[in-house]
């Protein structure tokens, strides 16, 4: 498949650009933060997104969705990186939909996917137990009891964990941490008895949570997929998540770059535009080249998700690693080339580094994905 | 079946029938490459056969018009041909400055007579070309060149010195930049001319490189006769053509960042050399180097693919050759630094069988030139900053 957007994807990109820059620019994020919003996103905005069909993009047609694919969805996500728009798109419409669609029973799909597409249900994915992402290390026990299970343990860095209606929880039903086999996924209501949610506001002003499960009882039909065989679906869901996080980081990198380039054409020192200094020109040209690399890896992994390419996992790790590296470069260069003003809260450029770092770390940073890529490649 | 599917099937069948088995393995860092020309000694009968067959089909220059012997393929067909060649790991039948550099310039700017004279011989690999651009005092600042051609009525007489002329001693013809108007502004008085290296007064002298080989020369021009009909485009208008040609050269050199289809990955080489435990390379710092390199190399390969696809779809910004040249050559340098670390002390041995005559070390040294030849990395960054980013 040619590595370019088709006409429909291009149109979606443009409409996302228009909508988000009008309704959810960076100033909205600031307003949310300053108002001390306890949701971390605007419900009105989310309703508008749902009305435009964005929650339904990955949902198959038979469950009331648009089946427009990952490349299409990522055009919105990339723009939301440029505008730093907070919304449940990632947790609900990407991770939630992907996990349920891959692992869910017919009943679960019918019930849940339609509800997501219609904006009636939000989801959060609860995977990490330690401060570094490593899903195979899942330890939290789910023990069979009667015709259901009992869950005990703690999950951290659960994005949207304090607002979502339902949690998808990775647990261990067999084997030991490090085993691929023995991991099972459960759907748990956030308000279920024994679930305790501690909201942790992150440096990006958004929502995450540490969630404690104390003797949480669920029925057998709360299981998503087969017992002990949840890792495949979890891993594929995380691949999709990382592909879209890469798209978001691409938006962040590009917007940091564009704003800095503009600034270099306005700011004068030593009687000249700072953009005329070769020391800065070379740094900027190198930076631009790195972003060109990023555009290609992101589109490649998204296309592979839509095509069901067997190299999907390797490509997801390549993309996330590369985007972690270049998002770091971009947000750092952006501040440095702005000089003192880049350090101020009043100026927007500093918001990009604050969103980039959590997006980099979520579901694995550079080190995690370089390591994973190496393992997949046989070294 | 669509036309393209038919084309794919026909190409596949043709290659299957015509590509000798020994030509179905990658050329690694030049070993076994075919450059053609009057003085070429084929390394095998298969190499000769492969060049002749591909040349006759026009597939040494797949996208050139058939009227000059080219393949006449459009972009989509060209991509398919590349894929089909990669599929059987067929090597390029011909490496050629004619195909990569002067040919495209002739197609765009040359007179009909010049095209008829030179293009078919380039396609068949009969004439090998060299590039006479750089001079001792004109490298990055190429337009400062001083070698000159004086108008003698029905011909020019050229004098001066060129340097870093790759394969100057092996080539049959030179495409050469000469100053034809000493009074005009720097860029305005330059012409691009063609002459046979056997013309009296042309003296290439090999220069030995840090890698120990002598692939390039200083080339002296003493009262060399240049025919008037061998000027490409208009007299004194050579600079535009020279720059056009450079963008082709950059894309070609940038392509060195791409791993040859079918060759072993760095990861596989490292795993074989230092071994693994629990699926991890035993040297963890080397593992990091290798993974970093492979991630960047994949990103670069996808970028080369994307840029081509965008051009085909009429999207994209164009003018990407400076970026591909910069990134690809810096990547290739890193690749051989990593290779040498993997190869260890055996790969430091300069001659003999243990190190295949110092292949890794010599190639590493040669790659240092990648970010100099065809315009240095710094010059590429200048081009990106000025032409793409609009920084003055
Ligand atoms: C945390 C902090 C504390 C500070 N405390 C004080 C303080 O107590 N008192 C005080 O007086 N000041 C203070 N400063 C100001 C500081 O000294 C200036 O920010 C600094 O000198 C840079 O100037 P600028 O911000 O105007 O950036 P600019 O000069 O506009 O620089 C913008 C960018 O252009 C680059 N640049 C500028 N000129 C050139 C050139 N010729 N060649 C190449 N690149 C160039 C810079 O390196 C930078 O990347 C502080 C700044 C910070 C961030
Ligand atoms: C392997 C190899 C093969 C070659 N083959 C050919 C050939 O076949 N035909 C041919 O004509 N030439 C050939 N060249 C020559 C090549 O094009 C020149 O070496 C190149 O253009 C650089 O010129 P220079 O060597 O004079 O370096 P200089 O221009 O003197 O550069 C020295 C250093 O200064 C830097 N520099 C120069 N100007 C600037 C600037 N404005 N801003 C920032 N930095 C700058 C350069 O980047 C470099 O790091 C070859 C070179 C090599 C290494």
Short mmCIF file of C-alpha atoms and ligand atoms in Angstrom, two decimals, chain A residues 278 282, chain B residues 97 131-136 138-141 163-166 209 216 366 369 372-379 382, ligand 2:
data_model
loop_
_atom_site.label_atom_id
_atom_site.label_comp_id
_atom_site.label_asym_id
_atom_site.label_seq_id
_atom_site.Cartn_x
_atom_site.Cartn_y
_atom_site.Cartn_z
CA UNK A 278 23.69 29.14 11.43
CA UNK A 282 21.53 23.49 11.59
CA UNK B 97 27.15 7.95 -13.01
CA UNK B 131 32.06 13.99 -12.71
CA UNK B 132 34.33 17.01 -13.03
CA UNK B 133 32.83 19.46 -10.58
CA UNK B 134 35.14 20.04 -7.57
CA UNK B 135 38.37 21.99 -7.72
CA UNK B 136 41.06 22.66 -5.13
CA UNK B 138 35.85 25.15 -5.08
CA UNK B 139 34.31 22.42 -2.92
CA UNK B 140 31.22 23.35 -0.96
CA UNK B 141 31.42 26.69 -2.73
CA UNK B 163 39.92 17.22 -7.95
CA UNK B 164 38.21 14.34 -6.14
CA UNK B 165 37.14 13.03 -9.56
CA UNK B 166 35.72 9.62 -8.64
CA UNK B 209 42.31 7.41 0.22
CA UNK B 216 39.39 9.11 -7.16
CA UNK B 366 35.10 4.95 3.01
CA UNK B 369 33.25 10.35 2.57
CA UNK B 372 31.25 14.93 2.12
CA UNK B 373 30.73 13.80 -1.49
CA UNK B 374 27.83 15.33 -3.39
CA UNK B 375 27.70 18.22 -0.90
CA UNK B 376 28.62 17.92 2.78
CA UNK B 377 26.14 17.32 5.59
CA UNK B 378 26.55 20.94 6.64
CA UNK B 379 25.72 22.10 3.14
CA UNK B 382 22.05 24.88 4.92
C1 LIG C 2 34.59 10.08 -1.65
C2 LIG C 2 34.43 11.33 -2.40
C3 LIG C 2 34.12 11.29 -3.74
C4 LIG C 2 33.98 12.48 -4.47
N1 LIG C 2 33.73 12.40 -5.80
C5 LIG C 2 33.68 13.55 -6.54
C6 LIG C 2 33.52 13.50 -7.94
O1 LIG C 2 33.39 12.44 -8.53
N2 LIG C 2 33.50 14.65 -8.63
C7 LIG C 2 33.63 15.85 -8.02
O2 LIG C 2 33.58 16.86 -8.69
N3 LIG C 2 33.78 15.94 -6.68
C8 LIG C 2 33.81 14.80 -5.92
N4 LIG C 2 34.01 14.89 -4.56
C9 LIG C 2 34.23 16.19 -3.97
C10 LIG C 2 33.10 16.68 -3.06
O3 LIG C 2 32.01 17.14 -3.81
C11 LIG C 2 33.69 17.79 -2.17
O4 LIG C 2 34.66 17.20 -1.34
C12 LIG C 2 32.64 18.45 -1.30
O5 LIG C 2 31.77 19.23 -2.08
C13 LIG C 2 33.27 19.33 -0.20
O6 LIG C 2 34.20 20.22 -0.69
P1 LIG C 2 35.66 20.32 -0.02
O7 LIG C 2 36.22 18.96 0.05
O8 LIG C 2 36.41 21.35 -0.76
O9 LIG C 2 35.40 20.80 1.47
P2 LIG C 2 35.16 22.31 1.98
O10 LIG C 2 34.11 22.94 1.14
O11 LIG C 2 36.45 23.00 2.10
O12 LIG C 2 34.53 22.04 3.41
C14 LIG C 2 35.31 21.84 4.61
C15 LIG C 2 34.35 21.81 5.81
O13 LIG C 2 33.69 23.09 5.91
C16 LIG C 2 32.29 22.93 5.91
N5 LIG C 2 31.65 24.04 5.22
C17 LIG C 2 31.95 24.56 4.01
N6 LIG C 2 31.12 25.55 3.70
C18 LIG C 2 30.24 25.65 4.73
C19 LIG C 2 29.13 26.50 5.01
N7 LIG C 2 28.72 27.44 4.14
N8 LIG C 2 28.46 26.31 6.17
C20 LIG C 2 28.85 25.38 7.05
N9 LIG C 2 29.89 24.56 6.86
C21 LIG C 2 30.58 24.69 5.70
C22 LIG C 2 32.06 21.62 5.17
O14 LIG C 2 30.80 21.07 5.52
C23 LIG C 2 33.23 20.78 5.64
O15 LIG C 2 32.91 20.19 6.87
C24 LIG C 2 34.15 13.71 -3.83
C25 LIG C 2 34.43 13.75 -2.47
C26 LIG C 2 34.58 12.58 -1.74
C27 LIG C 2 34.89 12.65 -0.29
#
